[in-house]
Tab-separated table of N, CA and C in Angstrom:
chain	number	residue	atom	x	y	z
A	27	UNK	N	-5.031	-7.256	15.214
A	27	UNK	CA	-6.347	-6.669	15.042
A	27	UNK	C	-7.361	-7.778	15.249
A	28	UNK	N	-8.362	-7.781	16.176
A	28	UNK	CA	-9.119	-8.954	16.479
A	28	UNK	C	-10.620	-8.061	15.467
A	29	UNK	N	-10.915	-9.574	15.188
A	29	UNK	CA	-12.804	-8.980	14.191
A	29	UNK	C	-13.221	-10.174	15.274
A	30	UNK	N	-14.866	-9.751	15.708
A	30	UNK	CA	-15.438	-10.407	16.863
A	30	UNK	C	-16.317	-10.916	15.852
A	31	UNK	N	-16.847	-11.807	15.866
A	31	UNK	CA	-18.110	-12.330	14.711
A	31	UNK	C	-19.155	-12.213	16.128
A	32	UNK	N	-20.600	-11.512	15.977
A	32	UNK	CA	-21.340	-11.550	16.838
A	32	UNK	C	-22.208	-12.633	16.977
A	33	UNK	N	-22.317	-13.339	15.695
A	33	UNK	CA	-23.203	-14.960	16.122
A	33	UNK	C	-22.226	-15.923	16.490
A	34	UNK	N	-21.376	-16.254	16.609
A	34	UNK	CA	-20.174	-17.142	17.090
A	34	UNK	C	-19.257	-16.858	18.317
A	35	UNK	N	-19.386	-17.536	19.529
A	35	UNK	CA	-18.257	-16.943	20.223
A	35	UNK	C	-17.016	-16.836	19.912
A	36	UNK	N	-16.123	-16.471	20.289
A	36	UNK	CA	-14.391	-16.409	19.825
A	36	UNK	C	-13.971	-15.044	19.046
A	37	UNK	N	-13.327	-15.308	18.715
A	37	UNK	CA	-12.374	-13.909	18.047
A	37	UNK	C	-11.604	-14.882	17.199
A	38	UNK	N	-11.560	-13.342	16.011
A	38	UNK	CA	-10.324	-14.008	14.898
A	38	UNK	C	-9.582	-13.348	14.928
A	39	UNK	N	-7.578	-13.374	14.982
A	39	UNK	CA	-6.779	-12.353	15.333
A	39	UNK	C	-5.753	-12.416	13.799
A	40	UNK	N	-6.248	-10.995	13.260
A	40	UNK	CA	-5.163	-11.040	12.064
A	40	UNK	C	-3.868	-10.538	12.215
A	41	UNK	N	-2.940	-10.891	12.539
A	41	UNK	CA	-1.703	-9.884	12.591
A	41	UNK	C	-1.478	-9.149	12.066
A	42	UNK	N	-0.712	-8.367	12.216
A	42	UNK	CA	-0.252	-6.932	11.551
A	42	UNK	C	0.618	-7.543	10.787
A	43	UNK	N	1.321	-8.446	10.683
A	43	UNK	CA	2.463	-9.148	9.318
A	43	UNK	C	1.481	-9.656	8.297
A	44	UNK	N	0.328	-10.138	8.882
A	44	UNK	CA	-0.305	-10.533	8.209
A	44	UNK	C	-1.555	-9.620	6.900
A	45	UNK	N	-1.741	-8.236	7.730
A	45	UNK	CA	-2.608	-7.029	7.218
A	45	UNK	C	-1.220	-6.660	6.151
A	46	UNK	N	-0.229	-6.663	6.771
A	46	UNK	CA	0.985	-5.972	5.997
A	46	UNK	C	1.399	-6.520	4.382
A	47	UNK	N	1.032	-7.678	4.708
A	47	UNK	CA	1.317	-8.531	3.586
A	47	UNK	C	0.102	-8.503	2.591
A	48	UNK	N	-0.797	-8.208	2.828
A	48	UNK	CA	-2.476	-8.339	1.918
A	48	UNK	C	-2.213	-6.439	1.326
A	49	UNK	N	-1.628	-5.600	2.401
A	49	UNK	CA	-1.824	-4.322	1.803
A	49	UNK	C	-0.824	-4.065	0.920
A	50	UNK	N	0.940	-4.408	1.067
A	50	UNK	CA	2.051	-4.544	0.070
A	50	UNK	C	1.576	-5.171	-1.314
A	51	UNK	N	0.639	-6.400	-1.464
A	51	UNK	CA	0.679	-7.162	-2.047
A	51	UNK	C	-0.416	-6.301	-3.358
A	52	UNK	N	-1.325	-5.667	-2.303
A	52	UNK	CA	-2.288	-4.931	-3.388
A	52	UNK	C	-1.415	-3.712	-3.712
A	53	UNK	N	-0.924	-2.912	-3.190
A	53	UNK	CA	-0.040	-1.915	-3.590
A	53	UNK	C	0.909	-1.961	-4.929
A	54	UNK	N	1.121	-3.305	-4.761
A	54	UNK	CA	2.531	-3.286	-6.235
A	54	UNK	C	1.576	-4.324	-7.064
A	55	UNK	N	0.050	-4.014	-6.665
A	55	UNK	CA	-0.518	-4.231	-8.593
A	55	UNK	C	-0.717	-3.195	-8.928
A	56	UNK	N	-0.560	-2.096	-8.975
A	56	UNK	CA	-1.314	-0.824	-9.430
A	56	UNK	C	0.271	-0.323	-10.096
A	57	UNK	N	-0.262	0.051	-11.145
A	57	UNK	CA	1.153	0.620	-12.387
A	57	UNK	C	1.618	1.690	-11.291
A	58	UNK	N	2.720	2.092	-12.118
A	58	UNK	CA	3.494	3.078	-11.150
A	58	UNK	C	4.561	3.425	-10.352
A	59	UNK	N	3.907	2.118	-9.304
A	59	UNK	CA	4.347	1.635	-7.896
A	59	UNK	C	5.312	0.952	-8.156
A	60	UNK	N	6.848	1.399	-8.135
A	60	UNK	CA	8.050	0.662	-8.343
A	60	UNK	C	8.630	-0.381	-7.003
A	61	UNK	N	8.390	0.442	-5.500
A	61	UNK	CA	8.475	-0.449	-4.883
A	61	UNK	C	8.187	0.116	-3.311
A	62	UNK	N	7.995	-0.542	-2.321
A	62	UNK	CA	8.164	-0.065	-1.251
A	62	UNK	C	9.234	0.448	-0.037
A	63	UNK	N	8.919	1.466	0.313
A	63	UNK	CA	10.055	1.685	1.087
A	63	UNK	C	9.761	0.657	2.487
A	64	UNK	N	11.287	0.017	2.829
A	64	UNK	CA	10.884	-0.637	4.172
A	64	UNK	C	11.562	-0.587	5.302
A	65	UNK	N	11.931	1.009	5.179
A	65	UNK	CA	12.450	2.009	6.689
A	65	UNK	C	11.824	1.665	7.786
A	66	UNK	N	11.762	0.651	8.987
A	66	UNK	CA	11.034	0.951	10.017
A	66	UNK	C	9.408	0.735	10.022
A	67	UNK	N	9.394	-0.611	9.533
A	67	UNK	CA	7.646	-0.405	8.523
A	67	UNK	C	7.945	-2.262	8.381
A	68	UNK	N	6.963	-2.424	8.369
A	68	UNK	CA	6.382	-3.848	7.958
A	68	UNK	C	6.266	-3.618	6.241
A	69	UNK	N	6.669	-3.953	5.907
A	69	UNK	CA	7.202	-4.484	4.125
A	69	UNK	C	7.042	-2.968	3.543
A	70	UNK	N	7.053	-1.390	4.182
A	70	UNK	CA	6.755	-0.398	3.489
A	70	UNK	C	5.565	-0.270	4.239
A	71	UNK	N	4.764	-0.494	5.223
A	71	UNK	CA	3.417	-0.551	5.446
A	71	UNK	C	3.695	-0.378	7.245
A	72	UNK	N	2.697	0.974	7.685
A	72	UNK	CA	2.773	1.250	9.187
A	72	UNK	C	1.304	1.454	9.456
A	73	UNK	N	0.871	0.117	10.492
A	73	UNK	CA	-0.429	0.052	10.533
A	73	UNK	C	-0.684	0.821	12.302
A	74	UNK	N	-1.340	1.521	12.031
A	74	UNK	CA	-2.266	1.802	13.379
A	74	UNK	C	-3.482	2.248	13.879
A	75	UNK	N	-3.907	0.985	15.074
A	75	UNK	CA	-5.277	0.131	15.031
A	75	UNK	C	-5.823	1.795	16.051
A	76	UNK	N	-6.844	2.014	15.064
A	76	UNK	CA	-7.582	3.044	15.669
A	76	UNK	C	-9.441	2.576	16.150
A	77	UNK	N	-9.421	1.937	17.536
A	77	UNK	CA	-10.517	1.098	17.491
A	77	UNK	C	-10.925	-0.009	16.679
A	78	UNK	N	-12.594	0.119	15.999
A	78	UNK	CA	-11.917	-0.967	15.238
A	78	UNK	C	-11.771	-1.080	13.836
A	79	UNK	N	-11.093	0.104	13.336
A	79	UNK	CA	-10.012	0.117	11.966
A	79	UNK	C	-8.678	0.775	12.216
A	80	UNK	N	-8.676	0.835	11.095
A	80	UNK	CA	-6.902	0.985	10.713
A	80	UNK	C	-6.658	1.932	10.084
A	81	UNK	N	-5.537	3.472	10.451
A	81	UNK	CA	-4.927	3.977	9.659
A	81	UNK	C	-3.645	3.328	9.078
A	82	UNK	N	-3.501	3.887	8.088
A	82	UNK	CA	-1.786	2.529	7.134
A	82	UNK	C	-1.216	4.041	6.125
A	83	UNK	N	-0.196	4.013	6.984
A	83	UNK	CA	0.984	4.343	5.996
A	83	UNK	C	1.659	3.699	5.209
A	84	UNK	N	1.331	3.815	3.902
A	84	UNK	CA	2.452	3.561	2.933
A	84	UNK	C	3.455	4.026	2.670
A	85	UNK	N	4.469	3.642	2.479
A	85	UNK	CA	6.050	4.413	1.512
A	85	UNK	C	6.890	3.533	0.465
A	86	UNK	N	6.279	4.497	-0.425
A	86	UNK	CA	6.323	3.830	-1.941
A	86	UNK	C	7.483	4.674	-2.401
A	87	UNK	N	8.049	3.895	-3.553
A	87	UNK	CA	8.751	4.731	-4.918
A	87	UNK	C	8.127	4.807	-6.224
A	88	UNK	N	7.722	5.765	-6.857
A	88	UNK	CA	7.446	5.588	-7.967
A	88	UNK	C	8.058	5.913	-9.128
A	89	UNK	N	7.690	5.562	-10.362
A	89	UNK	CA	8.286	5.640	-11.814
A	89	UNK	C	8.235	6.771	-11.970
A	90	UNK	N	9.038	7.216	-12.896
A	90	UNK	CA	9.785	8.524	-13.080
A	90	UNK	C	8.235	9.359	-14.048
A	91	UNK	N	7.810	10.124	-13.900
A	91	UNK	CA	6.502	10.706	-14.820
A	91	UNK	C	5.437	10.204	-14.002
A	92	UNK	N	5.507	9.871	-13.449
A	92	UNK	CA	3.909	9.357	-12.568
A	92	UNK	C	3.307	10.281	-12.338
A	93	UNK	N	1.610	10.212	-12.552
A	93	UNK	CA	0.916	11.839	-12.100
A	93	UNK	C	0.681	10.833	-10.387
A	94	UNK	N	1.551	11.488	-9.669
A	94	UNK	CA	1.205	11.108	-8.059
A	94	UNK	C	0.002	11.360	-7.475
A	95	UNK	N	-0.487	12.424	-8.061
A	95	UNK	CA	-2.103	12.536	-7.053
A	95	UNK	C	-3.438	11.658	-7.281
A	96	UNK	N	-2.761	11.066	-8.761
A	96	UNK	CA	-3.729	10.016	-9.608
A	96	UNK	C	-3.365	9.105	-9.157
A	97	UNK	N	-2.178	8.559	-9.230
A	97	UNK	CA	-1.969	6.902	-7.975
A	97	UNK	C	-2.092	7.048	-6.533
A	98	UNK	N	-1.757	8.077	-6.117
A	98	UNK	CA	-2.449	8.044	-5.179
A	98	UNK	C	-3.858	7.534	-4.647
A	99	UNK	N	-4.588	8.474	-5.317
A	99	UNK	CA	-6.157	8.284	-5.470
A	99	UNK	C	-6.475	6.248	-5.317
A	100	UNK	N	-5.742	6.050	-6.535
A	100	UNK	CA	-5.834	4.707	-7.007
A	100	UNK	C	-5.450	3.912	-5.955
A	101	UNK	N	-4.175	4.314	-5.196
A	101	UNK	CA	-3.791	3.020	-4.688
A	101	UNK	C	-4.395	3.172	-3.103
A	102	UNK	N	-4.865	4.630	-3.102
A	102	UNK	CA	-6.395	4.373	-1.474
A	102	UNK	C	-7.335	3.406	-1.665
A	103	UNK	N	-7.999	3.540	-3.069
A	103	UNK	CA	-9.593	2.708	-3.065
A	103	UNK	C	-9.006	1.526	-3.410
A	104	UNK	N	-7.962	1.183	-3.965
A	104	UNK	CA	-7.381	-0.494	-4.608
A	104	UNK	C	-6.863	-1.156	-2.809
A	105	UNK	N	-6.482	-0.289	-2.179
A	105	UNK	CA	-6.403	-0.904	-0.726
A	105	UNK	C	-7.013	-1.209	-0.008
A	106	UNK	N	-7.906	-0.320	0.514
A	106	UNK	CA	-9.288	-0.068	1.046
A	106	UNK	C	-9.824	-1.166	0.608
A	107	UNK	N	-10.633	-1.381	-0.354
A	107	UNK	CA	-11.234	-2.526	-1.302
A	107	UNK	C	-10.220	-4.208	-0.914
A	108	UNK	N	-8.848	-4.049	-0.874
A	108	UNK	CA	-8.430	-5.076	-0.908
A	108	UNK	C	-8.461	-6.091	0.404
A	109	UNK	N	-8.514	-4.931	1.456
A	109	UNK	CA	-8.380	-5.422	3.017
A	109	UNK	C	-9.803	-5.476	3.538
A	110	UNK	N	-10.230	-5.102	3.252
A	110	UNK	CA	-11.875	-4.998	3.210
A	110	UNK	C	-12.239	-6.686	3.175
A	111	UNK	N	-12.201	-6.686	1.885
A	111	UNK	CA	-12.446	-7.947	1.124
A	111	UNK	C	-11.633	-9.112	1.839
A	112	UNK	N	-10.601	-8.870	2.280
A	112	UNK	CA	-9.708	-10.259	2.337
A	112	UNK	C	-9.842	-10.247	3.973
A	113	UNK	N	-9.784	-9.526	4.553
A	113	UNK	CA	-9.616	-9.333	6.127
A	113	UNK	C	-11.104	-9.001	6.761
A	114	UNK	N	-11.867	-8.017	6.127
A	114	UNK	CA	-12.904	-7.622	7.253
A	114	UNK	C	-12.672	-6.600	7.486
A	115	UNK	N	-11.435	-5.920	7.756
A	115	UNK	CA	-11.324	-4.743	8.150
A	115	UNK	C	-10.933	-3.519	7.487
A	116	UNK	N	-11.935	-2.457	8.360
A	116	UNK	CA	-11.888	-1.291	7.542
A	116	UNK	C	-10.481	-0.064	7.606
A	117	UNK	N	-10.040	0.660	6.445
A	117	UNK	CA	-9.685	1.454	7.520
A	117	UNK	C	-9.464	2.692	6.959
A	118	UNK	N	-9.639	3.809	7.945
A	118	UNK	CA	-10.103	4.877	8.557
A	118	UNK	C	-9.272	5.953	7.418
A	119	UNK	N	-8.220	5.722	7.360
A	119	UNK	CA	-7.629	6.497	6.370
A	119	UNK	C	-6.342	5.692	6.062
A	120	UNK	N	-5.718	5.771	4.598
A	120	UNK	CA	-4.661	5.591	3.875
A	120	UNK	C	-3.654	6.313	3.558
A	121	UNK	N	-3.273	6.762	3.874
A	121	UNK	CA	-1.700	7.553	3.896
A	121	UNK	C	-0.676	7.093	2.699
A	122	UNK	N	-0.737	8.115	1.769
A	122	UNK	CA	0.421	7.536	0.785
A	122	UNK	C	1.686	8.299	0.575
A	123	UNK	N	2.949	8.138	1.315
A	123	UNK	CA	3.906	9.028	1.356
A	123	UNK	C	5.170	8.394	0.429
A	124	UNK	N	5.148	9.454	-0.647
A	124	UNK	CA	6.269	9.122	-1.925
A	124	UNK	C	7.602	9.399	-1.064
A	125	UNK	N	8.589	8.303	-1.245
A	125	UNK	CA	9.588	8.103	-0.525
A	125	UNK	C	10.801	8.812	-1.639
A	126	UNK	N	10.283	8.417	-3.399
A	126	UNK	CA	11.152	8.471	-3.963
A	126	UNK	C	10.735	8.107	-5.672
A	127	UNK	N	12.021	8.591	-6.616
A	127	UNK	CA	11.109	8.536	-8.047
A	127	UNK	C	12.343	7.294	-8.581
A	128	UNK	N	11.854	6.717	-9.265
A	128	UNK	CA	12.559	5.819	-10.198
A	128	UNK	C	12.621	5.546	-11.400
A	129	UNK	N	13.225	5.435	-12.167
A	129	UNK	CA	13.203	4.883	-13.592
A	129	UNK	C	12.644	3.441	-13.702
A	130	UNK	N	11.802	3.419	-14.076
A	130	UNK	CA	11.238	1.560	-14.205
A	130	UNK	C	13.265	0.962	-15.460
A	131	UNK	N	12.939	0.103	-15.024
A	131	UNK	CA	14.270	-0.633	-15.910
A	131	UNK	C	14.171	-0.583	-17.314
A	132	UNK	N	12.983	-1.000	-17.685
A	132	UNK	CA	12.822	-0.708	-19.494
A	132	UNK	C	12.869	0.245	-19.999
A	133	UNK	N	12.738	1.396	-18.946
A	133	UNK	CA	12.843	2.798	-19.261
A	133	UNK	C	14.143	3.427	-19.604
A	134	UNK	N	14.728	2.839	-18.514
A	134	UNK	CA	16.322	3.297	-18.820
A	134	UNK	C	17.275	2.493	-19.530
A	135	UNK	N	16.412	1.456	-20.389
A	135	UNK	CA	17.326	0.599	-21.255
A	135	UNK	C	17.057	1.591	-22.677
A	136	UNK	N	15.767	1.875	-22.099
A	136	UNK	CA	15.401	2.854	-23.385
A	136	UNK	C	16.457	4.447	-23.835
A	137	UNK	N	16.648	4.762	-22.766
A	137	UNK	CA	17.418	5.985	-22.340
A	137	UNK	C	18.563	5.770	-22.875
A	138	UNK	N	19.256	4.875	-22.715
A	138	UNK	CA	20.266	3.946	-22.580
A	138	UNK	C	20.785	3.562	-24.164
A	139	UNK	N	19.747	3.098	-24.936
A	139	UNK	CA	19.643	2.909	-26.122
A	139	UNK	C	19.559	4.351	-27.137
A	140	UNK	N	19.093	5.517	-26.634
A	140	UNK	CA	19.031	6.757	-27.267
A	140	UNK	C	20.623	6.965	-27.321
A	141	UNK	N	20.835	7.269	-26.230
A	141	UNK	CA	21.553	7.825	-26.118
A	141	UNK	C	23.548	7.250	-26.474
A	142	UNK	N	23.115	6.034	-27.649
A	142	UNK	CA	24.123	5.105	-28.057
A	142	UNK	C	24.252	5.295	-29.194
């Protein structure tokens, strides 16, 4: 993804390993988010440059009880905001596709412990 600075000649070129890594990285701060799926995807993350922003698929797993339409929500504007900020670039829409549900580990030590 090139950002042109208009008072400077040149171009700055961020890679897509590189967008991939700033959007994974904001993704698994947000509760919830157990982990990424990384089927065919840069760390869980499928970027495509639509002029000059970005649609990004995510594929996440989340914790078992998660209200999904609420992290969802969360983990658009916590992205958006994050690549924004760190890169320059905008993008166009966020795609959040639940791959899968999980038990966080303390959860099922908990389970685990009931049920002893």
């Amino acid at each position: 993804m090139n950002r042109i600075n208009e008072e400077t000649p040149g171009a700055v070129t961020i890679s897509d390993d590189v967008l991939a890594a700033v959007v994974a990285d904001a993704v698994t701060e947000i509760p919830g988010v157990i982990s990424m799926e990384d089927i065919l995807t840069r760390k869980g993350v499928r970027i495509t440059e639509k002029g000059k922003t970005v649609v990004l698929d995510l594929y996440i797993n989340v914790a078992f009880g998660t209200q999904i339409p609420q992290l969802a929500w969360r983990l658009q504007k916590h992205v958006a905001n994050r690549i924004r900020s760190v890169t320059g670039i905008t993008a166009k829409e966020i795609n959040i596709h639940v791959q899968g549900v999980e038990y966080e580990e303390n959860q099922s030590e908990k389970t685990e412990s009931v049920s002893n």
